Amino acid sequence: MLEGIAIRHYTLINELNIEFDSALNVITGETGAGKSIVIDALTMILGQRGNKNNIELGYDRMTVQGVFDIAGNTGLINHLNDMGIEPEENRLILTRTIDKNGRNRCKACGINVTVSELKTIGESLVDIHSQHENNALFEPETQRRLVDAAGGKPTAALLAKASEQAATLKTMAREIREAEKESADLDNKKTIAKHLLSRITEVDPKPNEDIALEKERVILENSEKMFLALAKAEHAFHGDETESGGVLSAIDEIDRAVDTVAAFDDDFVQIKHDLTSASEILYDVSVRLTDYAENLAFNPGRLEVVESRLSMIDELKRRFGGSIETVLSEKERLETELERLNSHEDTLLKQKKNYKKVWDSYKKTAKALHDARVEDAKKLKKAIEAELADLAMPKAKLNIHVDFDERLISPHGSDRIQFTIATNPGAAEGSLKKVASGGELSRIMLALKCVFAEKMPKDTLIFDEIDTGISGRTAQTVAEKISRLGQKRQVICITHLPQITAMADEHFRVSKKADDAHTTVSFDKLDEQESLLELSRMLSGAEITETSLNHAKEMIAQSKSIKHFKEPQ
């Protein structure tokens, strides 16, 4: 239930705080006074579209805050808990601010939420009826939802199953279409895959082979230079017969000299040790250089082989991603692809068999859903006609057609649903759009609200000028029906009808004030006397007269007696 709403700097409203009654709240005012502004502001905190152009002139932002009592709304409470929101004492506070740059700030009980999250919360709070919703009643999808809502949980379970199966069929059908399309080009794809795979397998590159070959190529290209350098190093180590000894001979001579000194001075023991280590390292290096030189050979034939091998590998790398790793990955992919292509026909046949299996299951579910809808439609028709009889349409005959189309696969089953009506005996039956007048359509929608009042999780119903096209005795029956709705749910009703106004448990008047520079909207809660005068004004159309005042008193007295009358169960 909407306990109250606070609005700041929204269009023509500078600052407004409203507290609503738990029963029937009526909003009246002259045409063009801005009666719908409050409802428009309310939709902002329900997650509907907000527009920065609605910010009051001269201000940087607008803010709307609503306080809701959600006691008993278990589904919403669980949803809020999943979002990490825990209202205190079942009070849900929703706030939304939009600044002049269009930036939104939304909060639920002080917790930041997105606009879309705000919308999921709002969907469980308020049901707003407007002329737009009347027009939506023409749509087959709206009519389908009404029939399904009448079916309750059993129908909802079938609908969920049909939706899941239809989604699976949609995915499977797409996969089959793609597979059939591929069949037409299957041989060509196999040929291409085999050709590419053969190019890789012919070369048969190994991990990091290119690195090893590149190193070998460099050595082969420079082997002569390397051999000469190694010869010089060997000469330096060993010397020759015509010259003095090399480095190794010099080290031996130094070693003998140090031995002589060490025999007389213990301090030379460490020097002797260091010299021995250096000598061993140099001897080891000498041997390794000699071994390397003996194995080094200038081999033009091997260089040619290496360069050819590198050329083949480089060609693969250019073709398949730039490295041996990508070449080997492509080889693995091609092998898998060839395996898939070779088993394509078997796979396609299996896909079609699986599709038929799921389709058979879907048809059973869709038929069960159809049968349930037929029964639901009968009950809904009877309930709506009973409500319409109370709304001065006792002879109206509503039919709900549920036609099964076995070729139709959809998330909502295989039914095509249409509401038709004959509003008077002997009148032609036709679709709601063609047959029902504006006033009749409003009454049909009100009848639906009454039928679903007990089933709706939403505690607040808002009627934005449901009285369009209604007058006279019909207006009185509509007023009584809305009043009875107000005994089950909180109702907020914007109206021009005195009959609905007389039924109000709380009466608000909207008025517009303007001077040369500014226009503002005021929203006033009326006491009994003020409500009486407003009702009198509505009856007279202009000036309050004694006649209109007495009439207003009579209407209020009559309304009180009607409201105190308890309907039989």
mmCIF file of C-alpha atoms in Angstrom, residues 30-366:
data_model
loop_
_atom_site.group_PDB
_atom_site.id
_atom_site.type_symbol
_atom_site.label_atom_id
_atom_site.label_comp_id
_atom_site.label_asym_id
_atom_site.label_seq_id
_atom_site.Cartn_x
_atom_site.Cartn_y
_atom_site.Cartn_z
ATOM 1 C CA GLU A 30 -10.675 21.179 -13.351
ATOM 2 C CA THR A 31 -9.625 19.908 -16.762
ATOM 3 C CA GLY A 32 -6.008 20.883 -17.302
ATOM 4 C CA ALA A 33 -5.354 21.403 -13.589
ATOM 5 C CA GLY A 34 -2.660 18.700 -13.594
ATOM 6 C CA LYS A 35 -4.450 15.858 -11.856
ATOM 7 C CA SER A 36 -2.196 13.246 -13.450
ATOM 8 C CA ILE A 37 1.062 14.921 -12.410
ATOM 9 C CA VAL A 38 1.208 13.073 -9.104
ATOM 10 C CA ILE A 39 0.627 9.738 -10.840
ATOM 11 C CA ASP A 40 3.286 10.583 -13.429
ATOM 12 C CA ALA A 41 5.706 11.356 -10.588
ATOM 13 C CA LEU A 42 4.785 8.092 -8.886
ATOM 14 C CA THR A 43 5.711 6.114 -12.004
ATOM 15 C CA MET A 44 9.266 7.432 -11.654
ATOM 16 C CA ILE A 45 9.835 5.546 -8.403
ATOM 17 C CA LEU A 46 8.213 2.493 -9.956
ATOM 18 C CA GLY A 47 11.066 2.380 -12.469
ATOM 19 C CA GLN A 48 9.271 3.896 -15.439
ATOM 20 C CA ARG A 49 10.942 6.336 -17.778
ATOM 21 C CA GLY A 50 12.004 9.653 -16.287
ATOM 22 C CA ASN A 51 12.682 12.814 -18.261
ATOM 23 C CA LYS A 52 15.068 15.565 -17.198
ATOM 24 C CA ASN A 53 12.796 18.025 -19.022
ATOM 25 C CA ASN A 54 10.286 17.547 -16.199
ATOM 26 C CA ILE A 55 12.578 19.329 -13.723
ATOM 27 C CA GLU A 56 10.947 22.482 -12.406
ATOM 28 C CA LEU A 57 12.239 25.595 -14.150
ATOM 29 C CA GLY A 58 15.113 27.149 -12.231
ATOM 30 C CA TYR A 59 16.234 23.959 -10.427
ATOM 31 C CA ASP A 60 18.995 21.419 -11.065
ATOM 32 C CA ARG A 61 17.215 18.230 -10.055
ATOM 33 C CA MET A 62 13.882 16.678 -9.180
ATOM 34 C CA THR A 63 13.241 14.070 -6.491
ATOM 35 C CA VAL A 64 10.341 11.723 -5.822
ATOM 36 C CA GLN A 65 10.080 9.526 -2.742
ATOM 37 C CA GLY A 66 7.372 6.998 -1.916
ATOM 38 C CA VAL A 67 6.694 5.050 1.268
ATOM 39 C CA PHE A 68 4.966 1.680 0.931
ATOM 40 C CA ASP A 69 3.592 -0.726 3.512
ATOM 41 C CA ILE A 70 4.506 -4.163 2.116
ATOM 42 C CA ALA A 71 3.296 -6.339 4.982
ATOM 43 C CA GLY A 72 1.964 -9.577 3.535
ATOM 44 C CA ASN A 73 3.608 -9.115 0.114
ATOM 45 C CA THR A 74 5.797 -12.190 0.587
ATOM 46 C CA GLY A 75 6.984 -12.352 -3.018
ATOM 47 C CA LEU A 76 8.251 -8.779 -2.942
ATOM 48 C CA ILE A 77 9.847 -9.184 0.494
ATOM 49 C CA ASN A 78 11.778 -12.238 -0.744
ATOM 50 C CA HIS A 79 12.820 -10.337 -3.884
ATOM 51 C CA LEU A 80 14.089 -7.444 -1.765
ATOM 52 C CA ASN A 81 16.010 -9.809 0.513
ATOM 53 C CA ASP A 82 17.687 -11.324 -2.552
ATOM 54 C CA MET A 83 18.784 -7.781 -3.460
ATOM 55 C CA GLY A 84 20.183 -7.224 0.051
ATOM 56 C CA ILE A 85 17.378 -4.822 0.985
ATOM 57 C CA GLU A 86 15.675 -5.273 4.356
ATOM 58 C CA PRO A 87 12.798 -2.833 4.989
ATOM 59 C CA GLU A 88 12.261 -1.933 8.624
ATOM 60 C CA GLU A 89 8.815 -2.792 9.997
ATOM 61 C CA ASN A 90 7.657 -3.658 6.448
ATOM 62 C CA ARG A 91 8.153 -0.044 5.303
ATOM 63 C CA LEU A 92 9.696 0.205 1.849
ATOM 64 C CA ILE A 93 11.086 3.624 0.939
ATOM 65 C CA LEU A 94 11.845 4.232 -2.735
ATOM 66 C CA THR A 95 13.651 7.393 -3.846
ATOM 67 C CA ARG A 96 14.672 8.606 -7.275
ATOM 68 C CA THR A 97 16.476 11.790 -8.279
ATOM 69 C CA ILE A 98 17.139 12.985 -11.822
ATOM 70 C CA ASP A 99 19.466 15.939 -12.411
ATOM 71 C CA LYS A 100 19.607 18.356 -15.318
ATOM 72 C CA ASN A 101 22.189 16.149 -17.062
ATOM 73 C CA GLY A 102 19.787 13.204 -17.015
ATOM 74 C CA ARG A 103 21.709 11.256 -14.368
ATOM 75 C CA ASN A 104 19.590 8.979 -12.165
ATOM 76 C CA ARG A 105 20.108 8.168 -8.497
ATOM 77 C CA CYS A 106 17.772 5.470 -7.202
ATOM 78 C CA LYS A 107 17.568 4.082 -3.695
ATOM 79 C CA ALA A 108 15.492 1.428 -1.942
ATOM 80 C CA CYS A 109 15.625 1.834 1.845
ATOM 81 C CA GLY A 110 18.883 3.757 1.404
ATOM 82 C CA ILE A 111 20.495 1.078 -0.780
ATOM 83 C CA ASN A 112 21.585 2.171 -4.256
ATOM 84 C CA VAL A 113 19.718 0.353 -7.037
ATOM 85 C CA THR A 114 19.531 0.702 -10.813
ATOM 86 C CA VAL A 115 16.453 1.941 -12.675
ATOM 87 C CA SER A 116 15.828 -1.586 -13.974
ATOM 88 C CA GLU A 117 16.019 -2.976 -10.433
ATOM 89 C CA LEU A 118 13.627 -0.250 -9.316
ATOM 90 C CA LYS A 119 11.246 -1.398 -12.042
ATOM 91 C CA THR A 120 11.304 -5.011 -10.812
ATOM 92 C CA ILE A 121 10.318 -3.721 -7.377
ATOM 93 C CA GLY A 122 7.612 -1.425 -8.732
ATOM 94 C CA GLU A 123 5.974 -4.246 -10.681
ATOM 95 C CA SER A 124 4.912 -5.810 -7.360
ATOM 96 C CA LEU A 125 3.573 -2.615 -5.809
ATOM 97 C CA VAL A 126 1.132 -0.721 -8.005
ATOM 98 C CA ASP A 127 -1.278 -1.513 -10.854
ATOM 99 C CA ILE A 128 -1.947 1.628 -12.902
ATOM 100 C CA HIS A 129 -4.970 1.689 -15.199
ATOM 101 C CA SER A 130 -5.161 4.341 -17.898
ATOM 102 C CA GLN A 131 -6.631 4.831 -21.352
ATOM 103 C CA HIS A 132 -3.439 3.279 -22.716
ATOM 104 C CA GLU A 133 -4.259 0.079 -20.840
ATOM 105 C CA ASN A 134 -7.760 0.159 -22.329
ATOM 106 C CA ASN A 135 -6.158 0.141 -25.772
ATOM 107 C CA ALA A 136 -3.827 -2.683 -24.702
ATOM 108 C CA LEU A 137 -6.941 -4.772 -24.080
ATOM 109 C CA PHE A 138 -7.335 -4.960 -27.869
ATOM 110 C CA GLU A 139 -4.057 -6.854 -28.183
ATOM 111 C CA PRO A 140 -4.130 -10.680 -28.396
ATOM 112 C CA GLU A 141 -1.116 -10.848 -26.074
ATOM 113 C CA THR A 142 -2.994 -8.933 -23.355
ATOM 114 C CA GLN A 143 -6.012 -11.185 -23.763
ATOM 115 C CA ARG A 144 -3.778 -14.263 -23.568
ATOM 116 C CA ARG A 145 -2.215 -13.045 -20.323
ATOM 117 C CA LEU A 146 -5.658 -12.475 -18.803
ATOM 118 C CA VAL A 147 -6.758 -16.034 -19.579
ATOM 119 C CA ASP A 148 -3.511 -17.421 -18.166
ATOM 120 C CA ALA A 149 -3.831 -15.279 -15.045
ATOM 121 C CA ALA A 150 -7.286 -16.745 -14.499
ATOM 122 C CA GLY A 151 -5.758 -20.220 -14.571
ATOM 123 C CA GLY A 152 -3.473 -19.563 -11.633
ATOM 124 C CA LYS A 153 -0.543 -21.810 -10.713
ATOM 125 C CA PRO A 154 -1.524 -24.941 -12.722
ATOM 126 C CA THR A 155 -1.693 -22.932 -15.947
ATOM 127 C CA ALA A 156 1.482 -21.058 -15.012
ATOM 128 C CA ALA A 157 3.324 -24.381 -14.599
ATOM 129 C CA LEU A 158 2.220 -25.560 -18.045
ATOM 130 C CA LEU A 159 3.125 -22.195 -19.530
ATOM 131 C CA ALA A 160 6.626 -22.360 -18.032
ATOM 132 C CA LYS A 161 7.101 -25.876 -19.435
ATOM 133 C CA ALA A 162 5.888 -24.829 -22.897
ATOM 134 C CA SER A 163 8.178 -21.798 -22.823
ATOM 135 C CA GLU A 164 11.214 -23.921 -21.975
ATOM 136 C CA GLN A 165 10.406 -26.475 -24.683
ATOM 137 C CA ALA A 166 9.752 -23.763 -27.290
ATOM 138 C CA ALA A 167 13.110 -22.156 -26.504
ATOM 139 C CA THR A 168 14.827 -25.536 -26.925
ATOM 140 C CA LEU A 169 13.047 -26.105 -30.247
ATOM 141 C CA LYS A 170 14.071 -22.667 -31.468
ATOM 142 C CA THR A 171 17.726 -23.390 -30.717
ATOM 143 C CA MET A 172 17.546 -26.866 -32.272
ATOM 144 C CA ALA A 173 15.808 -25.549 -35.403
ATOM 145 C CA ARG A 174 18.548 -22.956 -35.877
ATOM 146 C CA GLU A 175 21.236 -25.628 -35.503
ATOM 147 C CA ILE A 176 19.479 -27.890 -38.017
ATOM 148 C CA ARG A 177 19.138 -25.024 -40.531
ATOM 149 C CA GLU A 178 22.824 -24.271 -40.193
ATOM 150 C CA ALA A 179 23.689 -27.962 -40.593
ATOM 151 C CA GLU A 180 21.473 -28.302 -43.684
ATOM 152 C CA LYS A 181 23.011 -25.197 -45.169
ATOM 153 C CA GLU A 182 26.436 -26.658 -44.519
ATOM 154 C CA SER A 183 25.445 -29.935 -46.214
ATOM 155 C CA ALA A 184 25.244 -28.160 -49.559
ATOM 156 C CA ASP A 185 28.914 -27.176 -49.262
ATOM 157 C CA LEU A 186 30.094 -30.207 -47.311
ATOM 158 C CA ASP A 187 32.422 -31.707 -49.961
ATOM 159 C CA ASN A 188 34.074 -28.359 -50.592
ATOM 160 C CA LYS A 189 34.653 -27.828 -46.867
ATOM 161 C CA LYS A 190 36.130 -31.304 -46.531
ATOM 162 C CA THR A 191 38.467 -30.657 -49.470
ATOM 163 C CA ILE A 192 39.662 -27.354 -48.018
ATOM 164 C CA ALA A 193 40.155 -28.822 -44.533
ATOM 165 C CA LYS A 194 42.087 -31.830 -45.919
ATOM 166 C CA HIS A 195 44.282 -29.589 -48.065
ATOM 167 C CA LEU A 196 45.157 -27.287 -45.165
ATOM 168 C CA LEU A 197 45.779 -30.199 -42.823
ATOM 169 C CA SER A 198 47.996 -31.949 -45.380
ATOM 170 C CA ARG A 199 50.164 -28.831 -45.698
ATOM 171 C CA ILE A 200 50.793 -28.890 -41.982
ATOM 172 C CA THR A 201 51.301 -32.664 -41.693
ATOM 173 C CA GLU A 202 53.714 -32.703 -44.654
ATOM 174 C CA VAL A 203 55.981 -30.223 -42.879
ATOM 175 C CA ASP A 204 55.173 -31.757 -39.478
ATOM 176 C CA PRO A 205 56.685 -28.947 -37.371
ATOM 177 C CA LYS A 206 57.703 -29.675 -33.795
ATOM 178 C CA PRO A 207 57.347 -27.317 -30.809
ATOM 179 C CA ASN A 208 60.179 -24.716 -30.794
ATOM 180 C CA GLU A 209 61.762 -26.329 -33.871
ATOM 181 C CA ASP A 210 62.092 -22.949 -35.593
ATOM 182 C CA ILE A 211 64.151 -21.583 -32.696
ATOM 183 C CA ALA A 212 66.580 -24.507 -32.843
ATOM 184 C CA LEU A 213 66.875 -24.299 -36.634
ATOM 185 C CA GLU A 214 67.475 -20.567 -36.588
ATOM 186 C CA LYS A 215 70.320 -21.071 -34.104
ATOM 187 C CA GLU A 216 71.813 -23.826 -36.273
ATOM 188 C CA ARG A 217 71.526 -21.650 -39.397
ATOM 189 C CA VAL A 218 73.465 -18.821 -37.784
ATOM 190 C CA ILE A 219 76.235 -21.216 -36.751
ATOM 191 C CA LEU A 220 76.418 -22.817 -40.198
ATOM 192 C CA GLU A 221 76.567 -19.420 -41.909
ATOM 193 C CA ASN A 222 79.440 -18.298 -39.651
ATOM 194 C CA SER A 223 81.321 -21.589 -39.111
ATOM 195 C CA GLU A 224 84.494 -20.460 -40.914
ATOM 196 C CA LYS A 225 84.776 -17.301 -38.834
ATOM 197 C CA MET A 226 84.094 -19.281 -35.690
ATOM 198 C CA PHE A 227 86.759 -21.892 -36.592
ATOM 199 C CA LEU A 228 89.432 -19.190 -37.102
ATOM 200 C CA ALA A 229 88.518 -17.546 -33.805
ATOM 201 C CA LEU A 230 88.739 -20.869 -31.978
ATOM 202 C CA ALA A 231 92.146 -21.540 -33.568
ATOM 203 C CA LYS A 232 93.441 -18.248 -32.248
ATOM 204 C CA ALA A 233 92.123 -19.099 -28.800
ATOM 205 C CA GLU A 234 93.808 -22.521 -28.875
ATOM 206 C CA HIS A 235 97.076 -20.903 -29.940
ATOM 207 C CA ALA A 236 96.823 -18.481 -27.055
ATOM 208 C CA PHE A 237 96.298 -21.347 -24.638
ATOM 209 C CA HIS A 238 99.070 -23.653 -25.929
ATOM 210 C CA GLY A 239 101.483 -21.581 -28.033
ATOM 211 C CA ASP A 240 103.670 -23.453 -30.585
ATOM 212 C CA GLU A 241 107.153 -24.876 -30.996
ATOM 213 C CA THR A 242 108.675 -21.726 -32.514
ATOM 214 C CA GLU A 243 107.370 -19.378 -29.864
ATOM 215 C CA SER A 244 107.177 -19.315 -26.118
ATOM 216 C CA GLY A 245 104.465 -21.415 -24.473
ATOM 217 C CA GLY A 246 100.902 -20.226 -24.254
ATOM 218 C CA VAL A 247 98.740 -19.218 -21.325
ATOM 219 C CA LEU A 248 98.711 -22.708 -19.852
ATOM 220 C CA SER A 249 102.493 -22.885 -19.811
ATOM 221 C CA ALA A 250 102.623 -19.467 -18.189
ATOM 222 C CA ILE A 251 100.173 -20.611 -15.530
ATOM 223 C CA ASP A 252 102.373 -23.645 -14.775
ATOM 224 C CA GLU A 253 105.397 -21.393 -14.402
ATOM 225 C CA ILE A 254 103.508 -19.025 -12.101
ATOM 226 C CA ASP A 255 102.316 -22.009 -10.071
ATOM 227 C CA ARG A 256 105.901 -23.199 -9.481
ATOM 228 C CA ALA A 257 106.938 -19.712 -8.425
ATOM 229 C CA VAL A 258 104.123 -19.456 -5.910
ATOM 230 C CA ASP A 259 105.020 -22.907 -4.546
ATOM 231 C CA THR A 260 108.527 -21.666 -3.865
ATOM 232 C CA VAL A 261 107.282 -18.570 -1.997
ATOM 233 C CA ALA A 262 104.619 -20.520 -0.109
ATOM 234 C CA ALA A 263 107.303 -22.800 1.297
ATOM 235 C CA PHE A 264 108.619 -19.793 3.252
ATOM 236 C CA ASP A 265 105.436 -17.780 3.919
ATOM 237 C CA ASP A 266 102.135 -19.289 5.037
ATOM 238 C CA ASP A 267 100.282 -16.203 3.742
ATOM 239 C CA PHE A 268 100.790 -17.551 0.211
ATOM 240 C CA VAL A 269 98.704 -20.670 0.893
ATOM 241 C CA GLN A 270 95.459 -18.895 -0.066
ATOM 242 C CA ILE A 271 97.102 -17.396 -3.133
ATOM 243 C CA LYS A 272 98.263 -20.880 -4.074
ATOM 244 C CA HIS A 273 94.667 -22.139 -3.656
ATOM 245 C CA ASP A 274 93.219 -19.343 -5.813
ATOM 246 C CA LEU A 275 95.821 -19.924 -8.495
ATOM 247 C CA THR A 276 95.051 -23.642 -8.567
ATOM 248 C CA SER A 277 91.321 -22.884 -9.045
ATOM 249 C CA ALA A 278 92.077 -20.453 -11.859
ATOM 250 C CA SER A 279 94.372 -22.969 -13.495
ATOM 251 C CA GLU A 280 91.688 -25.679 -13.383
ATOM 252 C CA ILE A 281 89.087 -23.320 -14.915
ATOM 253 C CA LEU A 282 91.451 -22.334 -17.736
ATOM 254 C CA TYR A 283 92.348 -25.953 -18.472
ATOM 255 C CA ASP A 284 88.611 -26.831 -18.580
ATOM 256 C CA VAL A 285 87.856 -23.933 -20.938
ATOM 257 C CA SER A 286 90.760 -25.005 -23.143
ATOM 258 C CA VAL A 287 89.413 -28.552 -23.429
ATOM 259 C CA ARG A 288 85.861 -27.374 -24.189
ATOM 260 C CA LEU A 289 87.076 -24.995 -26.909
ATOM 261 C CA THR A 290 89.107 -27.794 -28.477
ATOM 262 C CA ASP A 291 86.121 -30.154 -28.433
ATOM 263 C CA TYR A 292 83.867 -27.503 -29.952
ATOM 264 C CA ALA A 293 86.404 -26.769 -32.702
ATOM 265 C CA GLU A 294 86.775 -30.471 -33.548
ATOM 266 C CA ASN A 295 82.978 -30.790 -33.996
ATOM 267 C CA LEU A 296 82.611 -27.562 -35.947
ATOM 268 C CA ALA A 297 82.394 -28.108 -39.658
ATOM 269 C CA PHE A 298 81.521 -25.973 -42.663
ATOM 270 C CA ASN A 299 78.699 -27.932 -44.315
ATOM 271 C CA PRO A 300 76.978 -26.080 -47.195
ATOM 272 C CA GLY A 301 74.645 -29.027 -47.758
ATOM 273 C CA ARG A 302 73.360 -28.929 -44.193
ATOM 274 C CA LEU A 303 72.905 -25.147 -44.405
ATOM 275 C CA GLU A 304 70.741 -25.628 -47.484
ATOM 276 C CA VAL A 305 68.613 -28.214 -45.657
ATOM 277 C CA VAL A 306 68.157 -25.942 -42.633
ATOM 278 C CA GLU A 307 67.212 -22.933 -44.736
ATOM 279 C CA SER A 308 64.713 -24.996 -46.712
ATOM 280 C CA ARG A 309 63.178 -26.334 -43.518
ATOM 281 C CA LEU A 310 62.914 -22.836 -42.022
ATOM 282 C CA SER A 311 61.300 -21.574 -45.227
ATOM 283 C CA MET A 312 58.589 -24.244 -45.033
ATOM 284 C CA ILE A 313 57.937 -23.523 -41.347
ATOM 285 C CA ASP A 314 57.837 -19.752 -41.951
ATOM 286 C CA GLU A 315 55.257 -20.279 -44.692
ATOM 287 C CA LEU A 316 53.049 -22.211 -42.244
ATOM 288 C CA LYS A 317 53.518 -19.532 -39.595
ATOM 289 C CA ARG A 318 52.476 -16.792 -42.020
ATOM 290 C CA ARG A 319 49.418 -18.818 -43.023
ATOM 291 C CA PHE A 320 48.326 -19.939 -39.571
ATOM 292 C CA GLY A 321 48.912 -17.246 -37.020
ATOM 293 C CA GLY A 322 52.584 -16.333 -36.738
ATOM 294 C CA SER A 323 54.055 -19.056 -34.533
ATOM 295 C CA ILE A 324 54.547 -22.814 -34.381
ATOM 296 C CA GLU A 325 52.125 -22.878 -31.445
ATOM 297 C CA THR A 326 49.345 -21.388 -33.588
ATOM 298 C CA VAL A 327 50.209 -23.761 -36.442
ATOM 299 C CA LEU A 328 49.885 -26.762 -34.129
ATOM 300 C CA SER A 329 46.630 -25.378 -32.696
ATOM 301 C CA GLU A 330 45.253 -25.008 -36.227
ATOM 302 C CA LYS A 331 46.304 -28.589 -36.978
ATOM 303 C CA GLU A 332 44.320 -29.791 -33.974
ATOM 304 C CA ARG A 333 41.314 -27.670 -35.015
ATOM 305 C CA LEU A 334 41.387 -28.986 -38.570
ATOM 306 C CA GLU A 335 41.547 -32.569 -37.342
ATOM 307 C CA THR A 336 38.498 -31.961 -35.150
ATOM 308 C CA GLU A 337 36.702 -30.165 -37.990
ATOM 309 C CA LEU A 338 37.366 -33.028 -40.406
ATOM 310 C CA GLU A 339 36.071 -35.500 -37.869
ATOM 311 C CA ARG A 340 32.928 -33.381 -37.498
ATOM 312 C CA LEU A 341 32.456 -33.028 -41.247
ATOM 313 C CA ASN A 342 32.925 -36.753 -41.786
ATOM 314 C CA SER A 343 30.178 -37.463 -39.241
ATOM 315 C CA HIS A 344 27.996 -34.553 -40.422
ATOM 316 C CA GLU A 345 25.197 -36.596 -41.955
ATOM 317 C CA ASP A 346 24.909 -38.837 -38.902
ATOM 318 C CA THR A 347 24.896 -35.787 -36.643
ATOM 319 C CA LEU A 348 22.214 -34.060 -38.732
ATOM 320 C CA LEU A 349 20.036 -37.168 -38.637
ATOM 321 C CA LYS A 350 20.432 -37.346 -34.860
ATOM 322 C CA GLN A 351 19.579 -33.628 -34.551
ATOM 323 C CA LYS A 352 16.358 -34.137 -36.480
ATOM 324 C CA LYS A 353 15.380 -37.129 -34.355
ATOM 325 C CA ASN A 354 16.020 -35.138 -31.181
ATOM 326 C CA TYR A 355 14.012 -32.219 -32.581
ATOM 327 C CA LYS A 356 11.036 -34.487 -33.283
ATOM 328 C CA LYS A 357 11.262 -35.916 -29.774
ATOM 329 C CA VAL A 358 11.189 -32.468 -28.182
ATOM 330 C CA TRP A 359 8.480 -31.328 -30.582
ATOM 331 C CA ASP A 360 6.279 -34.275 -29.624
ATOM 332 C CA SER A 361 6.744 -33.336 -25.970
ATOM 333 C CA TYR A 362 5.970 -29.704 -26.744
ATOM 334 C CA LYS A 363 2.761 -30.648 -28.584
ATOM 335 C CA LYS A 364 1.588 -32.619 -25.556
ATOM 336 C CA THR A 365 2.350 -29.681 -23.278
ATOM 337 C CA ALA A 366 0.700 -27.216 -25.671
#
